[in-house]
Tab-separated table of C-alpha atoms and ligand atoms in Angstrom:
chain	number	residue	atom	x	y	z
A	601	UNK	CA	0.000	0.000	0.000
A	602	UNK	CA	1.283	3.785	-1.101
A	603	UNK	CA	1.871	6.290	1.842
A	604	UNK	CA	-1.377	8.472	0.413
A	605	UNK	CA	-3.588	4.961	0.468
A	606	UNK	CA	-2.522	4.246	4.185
A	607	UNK	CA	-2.758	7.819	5.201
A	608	UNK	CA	-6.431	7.659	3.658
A	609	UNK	CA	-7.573	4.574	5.634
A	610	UNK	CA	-6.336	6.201	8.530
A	611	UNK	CA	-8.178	9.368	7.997
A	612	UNK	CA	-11.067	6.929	7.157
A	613	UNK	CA	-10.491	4.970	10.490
A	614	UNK	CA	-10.434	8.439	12.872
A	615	UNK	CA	-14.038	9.826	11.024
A	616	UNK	CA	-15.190	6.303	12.316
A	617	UNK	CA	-14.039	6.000	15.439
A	618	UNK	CA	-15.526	10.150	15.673
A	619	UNK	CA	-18.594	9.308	14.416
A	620	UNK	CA	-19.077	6.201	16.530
A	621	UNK	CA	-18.168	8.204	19.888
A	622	UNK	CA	-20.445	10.903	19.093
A	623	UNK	CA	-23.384	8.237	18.497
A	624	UNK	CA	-23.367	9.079	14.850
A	625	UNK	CA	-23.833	6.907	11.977
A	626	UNK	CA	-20.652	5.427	10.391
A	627	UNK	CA	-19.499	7.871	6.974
A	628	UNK	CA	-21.492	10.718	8.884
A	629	UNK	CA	-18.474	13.048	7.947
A	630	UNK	CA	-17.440	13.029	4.339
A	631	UNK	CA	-13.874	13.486	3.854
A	632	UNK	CA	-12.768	15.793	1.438
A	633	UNK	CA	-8.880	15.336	0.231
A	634	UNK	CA	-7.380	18.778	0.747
A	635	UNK	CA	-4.762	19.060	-2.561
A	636	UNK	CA	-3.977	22.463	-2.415
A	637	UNK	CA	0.109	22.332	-3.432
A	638	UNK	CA	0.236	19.024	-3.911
A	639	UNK	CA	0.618	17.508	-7.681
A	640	UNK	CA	-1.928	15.560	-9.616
A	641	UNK	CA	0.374	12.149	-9.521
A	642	UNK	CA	-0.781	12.332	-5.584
A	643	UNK	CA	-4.543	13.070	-6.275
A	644	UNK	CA	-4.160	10.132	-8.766
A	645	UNK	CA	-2.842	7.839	-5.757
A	646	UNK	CA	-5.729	8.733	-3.510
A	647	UNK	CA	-8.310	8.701	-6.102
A	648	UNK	CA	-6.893	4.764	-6.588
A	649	UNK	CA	-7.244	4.459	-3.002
A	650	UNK	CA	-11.025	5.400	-3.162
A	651	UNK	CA	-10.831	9.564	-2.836
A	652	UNK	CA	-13.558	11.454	-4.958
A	653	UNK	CA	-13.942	14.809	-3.385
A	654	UNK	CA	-10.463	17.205	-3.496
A	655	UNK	CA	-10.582	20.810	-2.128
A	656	UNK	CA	-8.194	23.238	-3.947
A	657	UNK	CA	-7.700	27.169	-2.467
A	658	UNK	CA	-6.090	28.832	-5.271
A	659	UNK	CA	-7.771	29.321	-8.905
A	660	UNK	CA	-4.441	29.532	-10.741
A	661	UNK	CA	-3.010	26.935	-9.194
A	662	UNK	CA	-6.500	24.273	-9.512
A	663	UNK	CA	-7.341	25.254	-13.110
A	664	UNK	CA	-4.118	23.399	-14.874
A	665	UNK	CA	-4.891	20.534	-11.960
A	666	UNK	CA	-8.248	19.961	-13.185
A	667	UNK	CA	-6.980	19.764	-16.368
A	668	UNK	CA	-4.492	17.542	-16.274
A	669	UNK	CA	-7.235	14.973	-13.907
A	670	UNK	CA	-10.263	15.267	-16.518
A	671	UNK	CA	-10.271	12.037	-17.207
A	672	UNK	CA	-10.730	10.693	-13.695
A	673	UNK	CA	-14.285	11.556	-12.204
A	674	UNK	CA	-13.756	13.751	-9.553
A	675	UNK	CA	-16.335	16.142	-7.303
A	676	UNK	CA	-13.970	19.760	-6.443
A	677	UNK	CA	-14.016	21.733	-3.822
A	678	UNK	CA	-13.510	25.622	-4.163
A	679	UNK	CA	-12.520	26.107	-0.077
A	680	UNK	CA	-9.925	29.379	-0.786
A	681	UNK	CA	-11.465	33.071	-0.659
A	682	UNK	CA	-12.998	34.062	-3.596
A	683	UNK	CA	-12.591	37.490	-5.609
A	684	UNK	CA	-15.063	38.554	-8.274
A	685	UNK	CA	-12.739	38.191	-10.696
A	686	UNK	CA	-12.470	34.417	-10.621
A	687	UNK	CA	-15.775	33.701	-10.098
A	688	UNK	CA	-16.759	32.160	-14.022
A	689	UNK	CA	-13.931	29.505	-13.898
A	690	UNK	CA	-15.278	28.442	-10.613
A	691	UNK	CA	-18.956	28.451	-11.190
A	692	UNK	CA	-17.897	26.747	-14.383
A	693	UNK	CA	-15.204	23.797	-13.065
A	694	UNK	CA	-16.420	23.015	-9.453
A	695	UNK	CA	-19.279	21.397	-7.795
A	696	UNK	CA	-18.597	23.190	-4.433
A	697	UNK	CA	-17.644	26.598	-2.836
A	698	UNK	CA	-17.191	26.556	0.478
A	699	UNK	CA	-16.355	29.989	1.454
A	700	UNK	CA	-18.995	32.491	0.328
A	701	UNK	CA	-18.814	35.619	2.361
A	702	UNK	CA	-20.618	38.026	0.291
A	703	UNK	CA	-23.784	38.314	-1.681
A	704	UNK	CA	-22.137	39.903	-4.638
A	705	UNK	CA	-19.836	36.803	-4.884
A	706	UNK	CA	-22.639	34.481	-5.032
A	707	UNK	CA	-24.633	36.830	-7.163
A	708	UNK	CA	-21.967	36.403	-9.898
A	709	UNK	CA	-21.733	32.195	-9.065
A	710	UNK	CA	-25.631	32.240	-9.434
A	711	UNK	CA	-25.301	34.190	-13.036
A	712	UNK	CA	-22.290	32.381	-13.956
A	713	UNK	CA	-23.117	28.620	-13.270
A	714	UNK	CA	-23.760	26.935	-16.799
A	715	UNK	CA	-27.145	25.595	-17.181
A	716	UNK	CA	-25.903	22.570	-18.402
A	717	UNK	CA	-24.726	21.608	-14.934
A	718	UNK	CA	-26.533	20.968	-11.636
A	719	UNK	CA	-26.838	24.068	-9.318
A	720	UNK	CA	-23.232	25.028	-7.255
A	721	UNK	CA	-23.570	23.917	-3.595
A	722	UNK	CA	-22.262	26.865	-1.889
A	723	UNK	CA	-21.478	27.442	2.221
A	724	UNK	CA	-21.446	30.518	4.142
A	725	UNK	CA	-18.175	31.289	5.884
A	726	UNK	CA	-18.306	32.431	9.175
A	727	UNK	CA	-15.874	34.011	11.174
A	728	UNK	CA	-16.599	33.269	14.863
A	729	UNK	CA	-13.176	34.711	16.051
A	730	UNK	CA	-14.066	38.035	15.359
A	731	UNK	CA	-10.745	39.056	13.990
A	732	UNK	CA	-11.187	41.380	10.684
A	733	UNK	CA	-8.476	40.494	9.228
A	734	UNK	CA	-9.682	36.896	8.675
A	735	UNK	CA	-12.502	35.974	5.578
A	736	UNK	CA	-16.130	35.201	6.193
A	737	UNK	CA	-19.088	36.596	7.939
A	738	UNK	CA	-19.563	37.470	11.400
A	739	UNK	CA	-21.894	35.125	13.331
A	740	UNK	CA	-24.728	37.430	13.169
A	741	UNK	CA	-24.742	38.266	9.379
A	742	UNK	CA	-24.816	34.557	8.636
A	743	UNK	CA	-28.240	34.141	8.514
A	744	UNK	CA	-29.302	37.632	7.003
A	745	UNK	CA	-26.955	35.837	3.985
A	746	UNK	CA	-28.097	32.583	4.052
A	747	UNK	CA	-31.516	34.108	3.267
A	748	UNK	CA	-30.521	35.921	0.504
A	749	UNK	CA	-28.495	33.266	-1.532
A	750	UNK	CA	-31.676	31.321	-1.008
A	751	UNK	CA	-32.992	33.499	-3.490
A	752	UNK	CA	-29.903	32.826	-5.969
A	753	UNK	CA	-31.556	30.349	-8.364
A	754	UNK	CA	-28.040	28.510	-10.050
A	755	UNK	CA	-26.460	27.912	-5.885
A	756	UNK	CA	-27.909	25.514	-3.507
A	757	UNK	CA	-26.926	26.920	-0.232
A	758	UNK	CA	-25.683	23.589	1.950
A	759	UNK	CA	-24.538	24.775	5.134
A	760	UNK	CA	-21.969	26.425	7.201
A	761	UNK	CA	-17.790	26.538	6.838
A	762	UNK	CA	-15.285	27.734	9.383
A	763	UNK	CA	-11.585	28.218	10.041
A	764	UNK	CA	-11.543	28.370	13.587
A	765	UNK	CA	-7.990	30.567	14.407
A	766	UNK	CA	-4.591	28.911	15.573
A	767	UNK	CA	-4.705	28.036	18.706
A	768	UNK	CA	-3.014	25.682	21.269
A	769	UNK	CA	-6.214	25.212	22.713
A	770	UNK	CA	-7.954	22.029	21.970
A	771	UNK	CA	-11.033	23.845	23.914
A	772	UNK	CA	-11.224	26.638	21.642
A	773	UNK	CA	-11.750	25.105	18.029
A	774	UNK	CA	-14.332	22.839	19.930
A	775	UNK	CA	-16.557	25.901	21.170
A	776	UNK	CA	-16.079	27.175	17.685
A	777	UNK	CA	-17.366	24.316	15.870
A	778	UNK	CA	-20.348	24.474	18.595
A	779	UNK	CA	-21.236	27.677	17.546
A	780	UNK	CA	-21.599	26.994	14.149
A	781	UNK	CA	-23.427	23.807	14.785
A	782	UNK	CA	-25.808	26.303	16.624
A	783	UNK	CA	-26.124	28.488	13.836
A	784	UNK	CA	-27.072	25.649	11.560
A	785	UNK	CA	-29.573	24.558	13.968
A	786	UNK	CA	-30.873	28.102	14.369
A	787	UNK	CA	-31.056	28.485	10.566
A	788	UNK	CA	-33.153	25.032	9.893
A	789	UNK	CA	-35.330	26.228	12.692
A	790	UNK	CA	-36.498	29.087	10.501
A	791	UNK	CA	-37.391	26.764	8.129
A	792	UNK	CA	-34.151	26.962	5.850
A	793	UNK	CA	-33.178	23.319	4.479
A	794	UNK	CA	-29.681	23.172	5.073
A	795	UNK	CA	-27.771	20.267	5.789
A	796	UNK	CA	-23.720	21.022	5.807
A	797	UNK	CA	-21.229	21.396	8.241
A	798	UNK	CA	-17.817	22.201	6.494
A	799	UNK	CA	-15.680	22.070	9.458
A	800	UNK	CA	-13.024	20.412	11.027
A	801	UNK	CA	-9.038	20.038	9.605
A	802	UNK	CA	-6.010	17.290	10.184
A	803	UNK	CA	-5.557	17.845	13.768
A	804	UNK	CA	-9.197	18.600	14.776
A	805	UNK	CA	-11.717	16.288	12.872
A	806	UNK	CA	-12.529	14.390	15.851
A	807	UNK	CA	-13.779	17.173	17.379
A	808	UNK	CA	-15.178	18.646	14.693
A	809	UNK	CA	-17.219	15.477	13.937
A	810	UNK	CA	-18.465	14.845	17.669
A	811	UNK	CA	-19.606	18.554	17.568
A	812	UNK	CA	-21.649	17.727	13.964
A	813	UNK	CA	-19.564	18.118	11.113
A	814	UNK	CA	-20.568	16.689	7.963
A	815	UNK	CA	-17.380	17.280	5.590
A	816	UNK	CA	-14.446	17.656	7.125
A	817	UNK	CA	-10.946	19.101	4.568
A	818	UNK	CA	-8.329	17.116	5.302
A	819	UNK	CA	-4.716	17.953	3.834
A	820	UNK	CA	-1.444	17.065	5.462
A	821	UNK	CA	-2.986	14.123	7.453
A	822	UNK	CA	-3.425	12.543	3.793
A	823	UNK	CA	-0.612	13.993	1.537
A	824	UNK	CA	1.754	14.874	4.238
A	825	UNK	CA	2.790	18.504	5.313
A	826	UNK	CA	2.890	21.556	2.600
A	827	UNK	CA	6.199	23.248	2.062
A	828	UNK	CA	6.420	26.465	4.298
A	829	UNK	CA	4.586	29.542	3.098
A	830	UNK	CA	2.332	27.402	1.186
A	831	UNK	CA	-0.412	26.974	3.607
A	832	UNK	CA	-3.387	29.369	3.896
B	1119	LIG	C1	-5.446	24.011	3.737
B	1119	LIG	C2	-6.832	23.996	4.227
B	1119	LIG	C3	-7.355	22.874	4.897
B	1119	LIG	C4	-6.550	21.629	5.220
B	1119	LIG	O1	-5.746	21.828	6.333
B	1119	LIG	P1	-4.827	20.646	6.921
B	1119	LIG	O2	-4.388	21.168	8.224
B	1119	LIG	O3	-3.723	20.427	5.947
B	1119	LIG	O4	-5.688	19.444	7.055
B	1119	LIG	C5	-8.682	22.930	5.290
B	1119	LIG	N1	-9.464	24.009	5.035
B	1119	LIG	C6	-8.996	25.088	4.409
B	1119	LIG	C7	-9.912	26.238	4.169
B	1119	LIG	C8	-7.676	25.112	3.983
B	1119	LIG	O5	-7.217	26.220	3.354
């Protein structure tokens, strides 16, 4: 077995063992490969080993990727920020974005999204750390979104995605990933059908999953760690 196979079916084994403590069904958590700087000969391995869904971050850098992979059948995951300027490749090449932060962004996914293909499942980013200088939406302008990309007729608004900040902490990304569980909850309660959690990373998908997560983007615990400068 290759190093990406046996890192996969240990990445496999934790969302079990996550999803079995929290009293969840097995597979509750979809794992989604994280490939950002890593080449297409090691999405190739873990597609062999049984990996369909691969998150890229950076347009220029996914595009030739996608490319190069169009004859496997893959599902991609936009999970980087998003400036209107890239927003047609996107809406055109991937069957997720998981950081929306602003209406004009998904205004221009909505327009852009060919008709030829299934609506783009888009999440809300939310920010629950409260710094500014990090991406997504503040906890309380979450659901004033969601409502309005309801409206978007070429999205299908999933769920919820967060980044909780660095932290030493094992308590903190918890309470985070609580949060945003209770924002989902809050949102369905109004009658909104969502049914994502985007949430949880290589060092905190256990928690992530016993607090609800339903994808979790997973990158160095699968393809081993990026080369410095290249995360983000
Ligand atoms: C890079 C990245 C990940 C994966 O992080 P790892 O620690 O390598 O698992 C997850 N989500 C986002 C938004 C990322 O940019």
């Amino acid at each position: 077995m290759g190093a990406i196979s046996a890192a996969l079916q240990a990445c496999r084994d934790r969302i079990d063992g996550a999803c079995s403590r929290a009293a969840r069904p097995a597979g509750c958590a979809r794992l989604l490969a994280v490939s950002k700087t890593f080449s297409t000969e090691a999405i190739r391995e873990a597609h062999d080993a049984g990996q369909t869904a691969f998150g890229e971050s950076y347009l220029q850098e996914a595009l030739p990727k996608l490319h190069a992979l169009a004859d496997l059948s893959l599902e991609w995951h936009f999970i980087g920020p998003l400036q209107s300027n890239k927003t047609r490749a996107v809406a055109e090449r991937f069957a997720w974005v998981h950081a929306i932060d602003r209406e004009k962004i998904a205004q221009r996914l909505s327009q852009q999204r060919p008709v030829t293909l299934p609506p783009l499942n888009v999440c809300i980013q939310v920010n629950l750390s409260g710094e500014t200088s990090k991406h997504g939406v503040g906890a309380d302008q979450a659901l004033p979104l969601a409502r309005a990309l309801l409206d978007l007729p070429r999205l299908r608004l999933r769920g919820f995605m967060t980044l909780p900040e660095a932290s030493g902490d094992d308590a903190l990304p918890r309470a985070r990933f609580r949060t945003l569980a209770q924002l989902l909850a809050r949102a369905r309660s109004e009658g909104m059908a969502l049914d994502t959690l985007s949430m949880g990373m290589s060092h905190d998908m256990e928690a992530a999953i016993e607090e609800g997560a339903t994808i979790v983007r997973v990158g160095t615990a699968i393809f081993g760690s990026r080369a410095a400068g290249a995360a983000g």
